XYZ file of C-alpha atoms in Angstrom:
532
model
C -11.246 -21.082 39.754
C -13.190 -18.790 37.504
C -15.409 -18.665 34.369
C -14.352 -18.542 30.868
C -16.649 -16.929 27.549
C -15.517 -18.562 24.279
C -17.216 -16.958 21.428
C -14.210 -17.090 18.228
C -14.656 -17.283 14.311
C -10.949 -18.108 14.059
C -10.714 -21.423 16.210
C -6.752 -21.717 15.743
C -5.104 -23.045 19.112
C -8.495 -22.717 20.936
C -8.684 -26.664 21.979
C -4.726 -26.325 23.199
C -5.133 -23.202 25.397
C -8.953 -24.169 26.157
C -7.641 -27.452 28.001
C -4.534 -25.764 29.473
C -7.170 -23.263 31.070
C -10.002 -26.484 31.808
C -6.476 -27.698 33.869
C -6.044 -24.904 35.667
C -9.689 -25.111 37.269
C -11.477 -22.784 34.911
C -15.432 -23.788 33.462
C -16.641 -22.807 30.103
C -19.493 -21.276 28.818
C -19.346 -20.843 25.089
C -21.355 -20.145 21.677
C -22.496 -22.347 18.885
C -19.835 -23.020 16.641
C -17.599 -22.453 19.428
C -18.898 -24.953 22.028
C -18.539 -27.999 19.399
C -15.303 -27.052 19.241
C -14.565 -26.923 22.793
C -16.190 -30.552 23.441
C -14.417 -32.284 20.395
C -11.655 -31.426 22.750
C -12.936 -33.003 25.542
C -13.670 -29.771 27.803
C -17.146 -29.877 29.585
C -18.965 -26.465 28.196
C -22.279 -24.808 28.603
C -23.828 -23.102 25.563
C -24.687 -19.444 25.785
C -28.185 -20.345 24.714
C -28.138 -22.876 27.711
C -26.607 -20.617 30.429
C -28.772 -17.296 29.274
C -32.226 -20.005 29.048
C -32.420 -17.570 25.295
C -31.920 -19.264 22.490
C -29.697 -17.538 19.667
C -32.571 -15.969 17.210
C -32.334 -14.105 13.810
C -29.920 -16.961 12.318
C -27.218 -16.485 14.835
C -27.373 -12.797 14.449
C -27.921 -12.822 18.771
C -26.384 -14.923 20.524
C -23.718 -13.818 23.262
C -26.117 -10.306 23.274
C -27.758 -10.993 27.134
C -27.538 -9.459 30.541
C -26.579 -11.963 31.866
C -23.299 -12.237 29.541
C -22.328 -8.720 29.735
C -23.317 -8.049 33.149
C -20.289 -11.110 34.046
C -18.160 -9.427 31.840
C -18.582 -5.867 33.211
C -19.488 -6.123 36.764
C -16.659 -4.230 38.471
C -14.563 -6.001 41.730
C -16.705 -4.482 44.162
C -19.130 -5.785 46.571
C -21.836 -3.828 45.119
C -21.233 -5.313 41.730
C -20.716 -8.789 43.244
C -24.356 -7.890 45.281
C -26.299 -7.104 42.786
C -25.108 -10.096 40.231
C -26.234 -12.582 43.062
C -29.230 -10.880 43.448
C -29.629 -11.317 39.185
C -28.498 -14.873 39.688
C -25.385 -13.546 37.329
C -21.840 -14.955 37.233
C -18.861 -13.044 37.110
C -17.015 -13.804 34.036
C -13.458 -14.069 34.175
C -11.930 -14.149 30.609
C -13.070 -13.976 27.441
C -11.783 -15.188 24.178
C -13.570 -13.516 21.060
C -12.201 -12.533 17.730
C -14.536 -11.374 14.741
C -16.238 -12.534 11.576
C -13.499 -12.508 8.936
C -15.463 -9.577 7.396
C -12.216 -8.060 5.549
C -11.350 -11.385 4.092
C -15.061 -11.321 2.816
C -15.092 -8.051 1.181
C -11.692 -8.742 -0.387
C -13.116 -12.233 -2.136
C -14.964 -11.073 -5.885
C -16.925 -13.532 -5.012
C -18.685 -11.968 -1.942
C -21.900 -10.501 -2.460
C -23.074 -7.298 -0.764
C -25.583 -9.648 1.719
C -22.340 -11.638 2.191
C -20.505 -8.828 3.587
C -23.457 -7.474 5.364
C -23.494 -10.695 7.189
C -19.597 -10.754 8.091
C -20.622 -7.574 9.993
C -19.532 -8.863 13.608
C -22.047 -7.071 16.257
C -21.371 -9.476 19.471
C -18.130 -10.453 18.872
C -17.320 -6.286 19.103
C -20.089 -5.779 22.363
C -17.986 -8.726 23.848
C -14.217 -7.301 22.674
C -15.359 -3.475 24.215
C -16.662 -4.640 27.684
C -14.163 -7.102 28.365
C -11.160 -4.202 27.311
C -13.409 -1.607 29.567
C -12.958 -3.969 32.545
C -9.393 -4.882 31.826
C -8.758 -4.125 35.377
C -10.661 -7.489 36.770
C -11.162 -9.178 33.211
C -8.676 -10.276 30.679
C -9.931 -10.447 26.600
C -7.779 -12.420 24.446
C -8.893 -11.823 20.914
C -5.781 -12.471 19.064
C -4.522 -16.731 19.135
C -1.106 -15.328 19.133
C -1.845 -14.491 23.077
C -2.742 -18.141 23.753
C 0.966 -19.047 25.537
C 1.246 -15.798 27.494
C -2.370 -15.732 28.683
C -1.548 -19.523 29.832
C 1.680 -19.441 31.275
C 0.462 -16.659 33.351
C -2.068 -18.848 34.917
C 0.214 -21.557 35.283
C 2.920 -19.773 37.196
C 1.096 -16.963 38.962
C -2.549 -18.387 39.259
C -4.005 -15.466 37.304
C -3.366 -13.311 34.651
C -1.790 -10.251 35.724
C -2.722 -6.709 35.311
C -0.322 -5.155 33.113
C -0.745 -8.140 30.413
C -4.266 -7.832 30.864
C -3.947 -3.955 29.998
C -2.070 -4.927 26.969
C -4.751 -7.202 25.574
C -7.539 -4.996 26.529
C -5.367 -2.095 24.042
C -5.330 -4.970 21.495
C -8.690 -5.533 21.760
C -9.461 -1.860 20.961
C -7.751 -1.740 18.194
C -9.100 -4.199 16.510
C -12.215 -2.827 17.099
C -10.757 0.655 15.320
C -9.617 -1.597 12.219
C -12.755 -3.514 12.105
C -14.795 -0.478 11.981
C -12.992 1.630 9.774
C -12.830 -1.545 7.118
C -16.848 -1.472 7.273
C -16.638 2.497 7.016
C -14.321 2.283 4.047
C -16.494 -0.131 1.859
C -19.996 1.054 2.917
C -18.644 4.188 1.491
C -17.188 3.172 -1.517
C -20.457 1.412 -2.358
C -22.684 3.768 -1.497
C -23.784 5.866 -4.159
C -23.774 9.094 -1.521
C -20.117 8.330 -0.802
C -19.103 11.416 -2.906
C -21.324 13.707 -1.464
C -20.076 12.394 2.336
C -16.358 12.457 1.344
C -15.976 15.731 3.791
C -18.600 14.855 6.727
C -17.157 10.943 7.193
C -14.472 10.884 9.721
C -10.824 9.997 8.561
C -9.582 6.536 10.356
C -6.089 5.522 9.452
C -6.003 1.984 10.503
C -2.978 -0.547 9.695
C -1.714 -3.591 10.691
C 2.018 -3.529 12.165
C 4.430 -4.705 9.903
C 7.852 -4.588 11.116
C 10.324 -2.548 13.152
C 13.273 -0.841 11.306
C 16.716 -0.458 11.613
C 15.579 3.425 11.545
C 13.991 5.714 9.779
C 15.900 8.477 7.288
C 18.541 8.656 9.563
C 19.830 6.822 12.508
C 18.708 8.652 14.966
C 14.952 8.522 13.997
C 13.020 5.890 14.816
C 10.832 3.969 12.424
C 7.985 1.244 11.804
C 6.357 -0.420 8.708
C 2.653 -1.138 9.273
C 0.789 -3.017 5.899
C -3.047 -2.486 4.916
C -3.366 -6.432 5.263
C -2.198 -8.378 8.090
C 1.157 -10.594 7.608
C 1.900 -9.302 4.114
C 4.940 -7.268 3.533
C 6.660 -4.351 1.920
C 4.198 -2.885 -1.048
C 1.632 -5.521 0.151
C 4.478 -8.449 -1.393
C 7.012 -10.627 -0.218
C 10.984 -10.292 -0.161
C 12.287 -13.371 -1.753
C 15.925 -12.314 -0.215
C 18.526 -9.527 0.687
C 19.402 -7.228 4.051
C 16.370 -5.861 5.916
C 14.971 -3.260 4.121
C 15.246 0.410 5.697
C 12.471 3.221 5.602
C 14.335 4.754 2.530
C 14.353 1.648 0.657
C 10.308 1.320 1.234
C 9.967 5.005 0.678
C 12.153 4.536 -2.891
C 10.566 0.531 -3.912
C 7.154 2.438 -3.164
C 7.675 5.514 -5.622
C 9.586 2.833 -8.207
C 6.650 0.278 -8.220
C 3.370 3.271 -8.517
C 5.532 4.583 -11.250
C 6.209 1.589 -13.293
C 2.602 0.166 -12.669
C 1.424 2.990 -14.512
C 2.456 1.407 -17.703
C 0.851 -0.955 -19.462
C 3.144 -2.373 -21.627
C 6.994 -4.050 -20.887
C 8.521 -0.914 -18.921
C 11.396 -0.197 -16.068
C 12.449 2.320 -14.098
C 15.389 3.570 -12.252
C 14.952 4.768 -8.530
C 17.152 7.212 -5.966
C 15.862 8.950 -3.459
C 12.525 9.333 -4.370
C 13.410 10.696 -7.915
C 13.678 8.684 -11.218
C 16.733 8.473 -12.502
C 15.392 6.686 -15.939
C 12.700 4.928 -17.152
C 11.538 3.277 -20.519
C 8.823 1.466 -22.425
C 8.886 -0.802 -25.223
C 6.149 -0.897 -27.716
C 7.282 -3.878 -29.748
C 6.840 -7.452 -28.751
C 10.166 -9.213 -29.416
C 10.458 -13.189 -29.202
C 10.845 -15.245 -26.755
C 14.895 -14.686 -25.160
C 16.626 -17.428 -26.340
C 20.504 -18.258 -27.371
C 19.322 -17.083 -30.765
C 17.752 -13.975 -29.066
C 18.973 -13.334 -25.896
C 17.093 -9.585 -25.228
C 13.762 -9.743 -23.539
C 11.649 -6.815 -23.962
C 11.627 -6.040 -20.303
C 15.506 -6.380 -19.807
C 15.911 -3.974 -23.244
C 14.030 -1.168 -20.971
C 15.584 -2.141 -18.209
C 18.770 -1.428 -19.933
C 17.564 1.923 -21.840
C 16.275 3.194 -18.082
C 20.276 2.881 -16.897
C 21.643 4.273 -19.472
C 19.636 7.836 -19.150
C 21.870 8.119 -15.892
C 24.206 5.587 -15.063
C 25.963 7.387 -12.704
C 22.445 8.159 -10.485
C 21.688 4.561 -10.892
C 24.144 3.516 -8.516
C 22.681 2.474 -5.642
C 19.391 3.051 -6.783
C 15.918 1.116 -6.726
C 14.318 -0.637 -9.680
C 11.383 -1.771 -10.588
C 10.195 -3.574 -13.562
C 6.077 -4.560 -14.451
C 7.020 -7.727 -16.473
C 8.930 -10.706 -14.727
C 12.578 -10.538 -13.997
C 14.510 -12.993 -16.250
C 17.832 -14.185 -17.173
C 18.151 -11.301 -19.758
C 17.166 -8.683 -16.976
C 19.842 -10.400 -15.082
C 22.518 -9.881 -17.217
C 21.399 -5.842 -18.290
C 22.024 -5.340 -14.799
C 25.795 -6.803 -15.218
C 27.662 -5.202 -11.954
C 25.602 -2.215 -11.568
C 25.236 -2.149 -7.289
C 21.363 -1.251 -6.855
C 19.431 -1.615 -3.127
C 16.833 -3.505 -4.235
C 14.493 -4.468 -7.616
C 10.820 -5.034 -7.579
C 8.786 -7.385 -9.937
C 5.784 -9.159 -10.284
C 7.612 -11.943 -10.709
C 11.275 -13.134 -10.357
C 11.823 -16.709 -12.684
C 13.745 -19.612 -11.076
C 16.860 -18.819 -12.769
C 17.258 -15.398 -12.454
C 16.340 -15.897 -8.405
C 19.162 -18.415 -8.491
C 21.831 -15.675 -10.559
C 20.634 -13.485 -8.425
C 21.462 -15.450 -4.844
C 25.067 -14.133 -5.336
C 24.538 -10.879 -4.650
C 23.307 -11.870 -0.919
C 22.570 -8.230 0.459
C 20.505 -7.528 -3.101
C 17.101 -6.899 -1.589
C 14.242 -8.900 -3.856
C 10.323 -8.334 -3.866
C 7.723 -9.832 -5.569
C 4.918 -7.108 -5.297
C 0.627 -7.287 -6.954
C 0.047 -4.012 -8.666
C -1.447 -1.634 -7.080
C -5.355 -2.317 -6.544
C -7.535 0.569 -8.479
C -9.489 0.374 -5.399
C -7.076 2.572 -3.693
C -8.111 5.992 -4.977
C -6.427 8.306 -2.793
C -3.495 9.370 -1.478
C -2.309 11.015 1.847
C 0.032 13.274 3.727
C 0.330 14.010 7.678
C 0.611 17.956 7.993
C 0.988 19.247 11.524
C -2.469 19.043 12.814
C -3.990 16.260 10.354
C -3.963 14.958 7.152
C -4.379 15.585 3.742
C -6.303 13.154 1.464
C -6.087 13.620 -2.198
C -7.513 11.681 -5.778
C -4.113 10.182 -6.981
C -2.978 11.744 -9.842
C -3.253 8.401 -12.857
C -1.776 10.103 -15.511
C -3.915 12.244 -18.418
C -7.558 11.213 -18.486
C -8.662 9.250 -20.987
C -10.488 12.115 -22.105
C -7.468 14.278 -22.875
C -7.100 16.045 -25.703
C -3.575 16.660 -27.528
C -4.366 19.532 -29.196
C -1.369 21.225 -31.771
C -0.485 25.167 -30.523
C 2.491 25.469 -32.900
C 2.319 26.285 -36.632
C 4.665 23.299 -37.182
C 1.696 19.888 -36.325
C 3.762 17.211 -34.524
C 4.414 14.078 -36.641
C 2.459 10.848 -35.543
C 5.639 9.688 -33.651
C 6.524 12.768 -32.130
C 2.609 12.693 -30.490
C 3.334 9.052 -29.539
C 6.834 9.781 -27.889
C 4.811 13.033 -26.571
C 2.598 10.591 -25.096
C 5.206 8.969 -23.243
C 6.973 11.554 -21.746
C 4.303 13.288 -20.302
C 2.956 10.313 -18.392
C 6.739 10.161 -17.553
C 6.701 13.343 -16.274
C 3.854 12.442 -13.697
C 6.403 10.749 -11.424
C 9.097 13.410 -11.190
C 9.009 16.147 -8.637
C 8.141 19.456 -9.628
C 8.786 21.450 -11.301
C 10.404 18.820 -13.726
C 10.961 18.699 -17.146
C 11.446 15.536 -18.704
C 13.321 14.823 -22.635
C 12.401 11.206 -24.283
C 13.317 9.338 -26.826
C 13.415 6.984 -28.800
C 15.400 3.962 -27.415
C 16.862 2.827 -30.852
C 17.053 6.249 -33.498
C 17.276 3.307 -36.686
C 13.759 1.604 -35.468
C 12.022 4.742 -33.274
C 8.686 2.854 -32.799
C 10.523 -0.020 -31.015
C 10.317 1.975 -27.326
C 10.791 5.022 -25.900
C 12.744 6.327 -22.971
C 13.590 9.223 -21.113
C 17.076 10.411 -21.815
C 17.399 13.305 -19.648
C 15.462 14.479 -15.836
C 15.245 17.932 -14.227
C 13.134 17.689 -11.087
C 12.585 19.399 -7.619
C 14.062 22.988 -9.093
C 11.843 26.454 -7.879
C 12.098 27.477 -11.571
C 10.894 25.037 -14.517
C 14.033 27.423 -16.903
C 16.291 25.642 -14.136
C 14.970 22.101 -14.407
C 14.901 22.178 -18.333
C 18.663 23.406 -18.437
C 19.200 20.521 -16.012
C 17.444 17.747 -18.042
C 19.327 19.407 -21.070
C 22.471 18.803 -19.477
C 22.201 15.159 -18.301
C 20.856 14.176 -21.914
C 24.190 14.983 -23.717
C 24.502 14.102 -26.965
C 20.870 12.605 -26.978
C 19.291 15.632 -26.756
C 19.022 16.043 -30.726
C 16.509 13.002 -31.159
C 14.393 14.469 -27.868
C 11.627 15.772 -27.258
C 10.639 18.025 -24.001
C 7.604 16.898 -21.078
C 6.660 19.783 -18.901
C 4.536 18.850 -15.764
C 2.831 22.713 -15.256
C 2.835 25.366 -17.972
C 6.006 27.861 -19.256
C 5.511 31.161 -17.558
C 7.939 32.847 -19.301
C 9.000 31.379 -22.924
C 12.638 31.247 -21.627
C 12.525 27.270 -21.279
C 11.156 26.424 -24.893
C 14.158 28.885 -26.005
C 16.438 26.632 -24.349
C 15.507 23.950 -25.918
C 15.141 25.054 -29.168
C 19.226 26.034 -28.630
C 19.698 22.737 -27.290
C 17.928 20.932 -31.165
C 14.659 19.570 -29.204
C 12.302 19.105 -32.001
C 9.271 19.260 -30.000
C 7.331 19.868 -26.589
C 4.328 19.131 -24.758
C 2.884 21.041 -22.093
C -0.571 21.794 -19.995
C -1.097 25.488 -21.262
C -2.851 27.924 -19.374
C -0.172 30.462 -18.846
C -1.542 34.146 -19.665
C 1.799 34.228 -21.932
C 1.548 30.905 -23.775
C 1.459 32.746 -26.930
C 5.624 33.869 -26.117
C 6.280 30.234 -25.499
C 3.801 28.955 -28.962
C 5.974 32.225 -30.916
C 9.650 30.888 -29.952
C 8.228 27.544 -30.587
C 8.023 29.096 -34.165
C 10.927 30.462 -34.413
C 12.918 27.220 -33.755
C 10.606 24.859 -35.915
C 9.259 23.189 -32.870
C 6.105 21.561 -32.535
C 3.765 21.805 -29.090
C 0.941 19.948 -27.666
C -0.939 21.726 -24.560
C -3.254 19.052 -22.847
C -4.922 21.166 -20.819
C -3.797 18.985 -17.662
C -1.483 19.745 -14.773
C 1.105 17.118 -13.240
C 2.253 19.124 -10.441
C 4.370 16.431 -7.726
C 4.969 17.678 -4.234
């Protein structure tokens, strides 16, 4: 009936659909590795090395690289074509099933050296995915086992595989070729020690592997899709563990929740809505074991502290937490409605207190992988690609403006609510504190958010407000520098104690002089935090 090329590193469902093809009348011609296979299943096969009369060479590096292979696969249904392969003594091929050397699984192992990777580098397997897809319109390529049943009932039914599900394969085929590619782009360049110098003269591939379909996208009448850097993982490269289907705001919201809290290193939460923290907190002192005796873990005390800076915002919001979600977590959270939480770890009892609240969305998420350096936007046109923004550099220096030198916790809570301030949308102001006033070095939270306003005096009277009474014990994170000295006199009205900023303004010394005049203290870093 025809002629089937088996070349496959992945050899899932390959006997099954190999003898539902041998069945249907088709011979095989395969590979190595490949051809074993086939005959532990009983199928009758000729080796490449066999059919070609050239034996594979260079370790297996050639083998399906002949002529006579891609001449089958690309001769065209013409009687030209068909001339000219008798006169070669060539056979047209009919199908071919190929998939690739795992070479992202390799790269992704620590222990994979660079000759390990260099050898995962597929070269036939891609020759034999790009001719096949060119001649889609007389030959079908199956590279993906999930086609097995469709390619097969085809044949059963119809006698042949029909063009438009031969078009479809040929697209798949493509695209795999685009991911495969742009993974060996992406690490050659990251290991290259000229990767900095090509940044600008590499072409920009964004390739990812479909994840799901959603509901929609910000509203209902957009349409929307997930798609995940890995294949078969889910949201934030995790798993959901339970709850409704998560919508493109949810991602969008779990996404900006999970960066933010993974920036801290010790027990922290935060509070989520609409892409804008609502509250977040850190605590500094390890705390026992939650037991009947003490029932607080350190995670579910920020969790708490990260509510409480807006508890009415915190309805329906997202939160994430970078310690394991307990029993004590659990019962912080009380009846508060939130979308969804994310952890790097939910224990068995809190999953099971948490299985009554069915629609509760649940995902159990791996911190982000320093490997992923940059960040991107689409802009009409293209894309942007920027150097994610980590926080201050190790490198920063605090450095005292004010005449008034900020007390060793005021730099620490400082600190804090600086590399808050990263995660809220400019321009934002951000006022911390500390999360118990009788024991300040316990943790620290932020007690009061201005974001997103087109004037930082706007954002600080904002933050000012939603910190009521807590304002006293705060102090005051600004992401870009005062142009004017009009926000440090609001908060020195409003008690704040002290304030940290980038500098760089050509009137800092208006903001450093009312700074004086309230008793306030100032650190300029010398970094901006600006968040579009």
């Amino acid at each position: 009936m025809g002629l089937v090329l088996a070349s496959v590193s992945d050899k899932t469902g390959l006997k099954d659909f190999a003898s539902r093809l041998k069945a249907a009348g088709y011979d095989f011609i395969a590979s190595g590795g490949t051809a074993k296979t086939l005959e532990e299943a009983g199928i009758k096969v000729k080796e490449v090395s066999e059919y070609t009369s050239s034996p594979e060479i260079l370790a297996g590096r050639v083998k399906t690289l002949h002529p006579m292979i891609h001449g089958g696969i690309l001769a065209r249904d013409t009687e030209e074509d068909r001339a000219e392969l008798k006169a070669l003594g060539f056979i047209e091929i009919d199908i071919v099933i190929a998939n690739l050397y795992p070479f992202e699984k390799t790269i992704s192992s620590p222990d994979s050296t660079e000759s390990d990777c260099i050898e995962n580098i597929d070269i036939g397997g891609v020759a034999l995915l790009r001719a096949a897809a060119k001649n889609y319109s007389r030959v079908a390529i199956i590279c993906d086992p999930a086609d097995y049943e469709a390619a097969a009932s085809e044949i059963e039914k119809t006698g042949e595989i029909s063009l438009a599900l031969r078009k479809k394969l040929a697209i798949k085929a493509f695209d795999l070729c685009t991911r495969y590619d742009a993974a060996i782009t992406s690490w050659l360049s990251r290991l290259s020690t000229l990767s900095c110098d090509m940044e600008e003269k590499t072409s920009f591939a964004l390739c990812a592997y479909p994840g799901q379909d959603l509901r929609y996208g910000e509203n209902p009448h957009q349409r929307a899709w997930l798609y995940t850097n890995e294949p078969k993982t889910g949201p934030l490269g995790g798993r959901v563990l339970q709850g409704k289907e998560l919508s493109y705001n949810n991602i969008l919201d779990a996404d900006a929740a999970w960066r933010a809290v993974s920036m801290f290193t010790k027990p922290a939460a935060i509070v989520v809505k609409h892409l804008t923290p609502c509250g977040l907190a850190e605590i500094n002192e390890e705390l026992p074991e939650a037991s009947a005796f003490s029932p607080h873990s350190e995670v579910s005390l920020a969790l708490r502290a990260a509510i409480d800076c807006d508890p009415v915002s915190a309805f329906g919001s997202i939160i994430a937490l970078n310690r394991p979600f307990d029993k004590a977590a659990f019962e912080e959270l009380g009846s508060l409605f939130v979308e969804c939480i994310i952890a790097p770890l939910f224990t068995e009892e809190a999953k099971e207190l948490l299985s009554g609240k069915k629609n509760l969305r649940l995902i159990e998420a791996p911190f982000p992988q320093e490997k992923e350096l940059y960040e991107y936007k689409s802009v009409l046109g293209g894309f942007l690609k920027q150097e994610k923004d980590l926080g201050d550099p190790e490198c920063t220096e605090y450095k005292d403006a004010a005449s008034r030198k900020a007390t060793p916790l005021e730099r620490s809570l400082l600190q804090f609510a600086m590399k808050a301030c990263t995660m809220v949308k400019s321009n934002a102001i951000l006022l911390a504190a500390p999360i118990d006033p009788a024991n300040p070095q316990k943790g620290f939270c932020s007690v009061g958010i201005g974001c997103g306003q087109p004037n930082r005096v706007d954002a600080a009277r904002q933050a000012i407000e939603r910190a009521g009474e807590r304002v006293k014990d705060a102090v005051l994170a600004s992401d870009a520098f005062f142009p004017f000295p009009d926000t440090i006199e609001e908060a020195g009205k409003a008690g704040i104690k002290a304030v940290i900023q980038p500098g760089g303004s050509i009137r800092d010394d208006l903001s450093i002089e009312e700074c004086n005049k309230h008793g306030m203290a100032m650190l300029v870093t010398g970094v901006r935090h600006f968040k579009h």
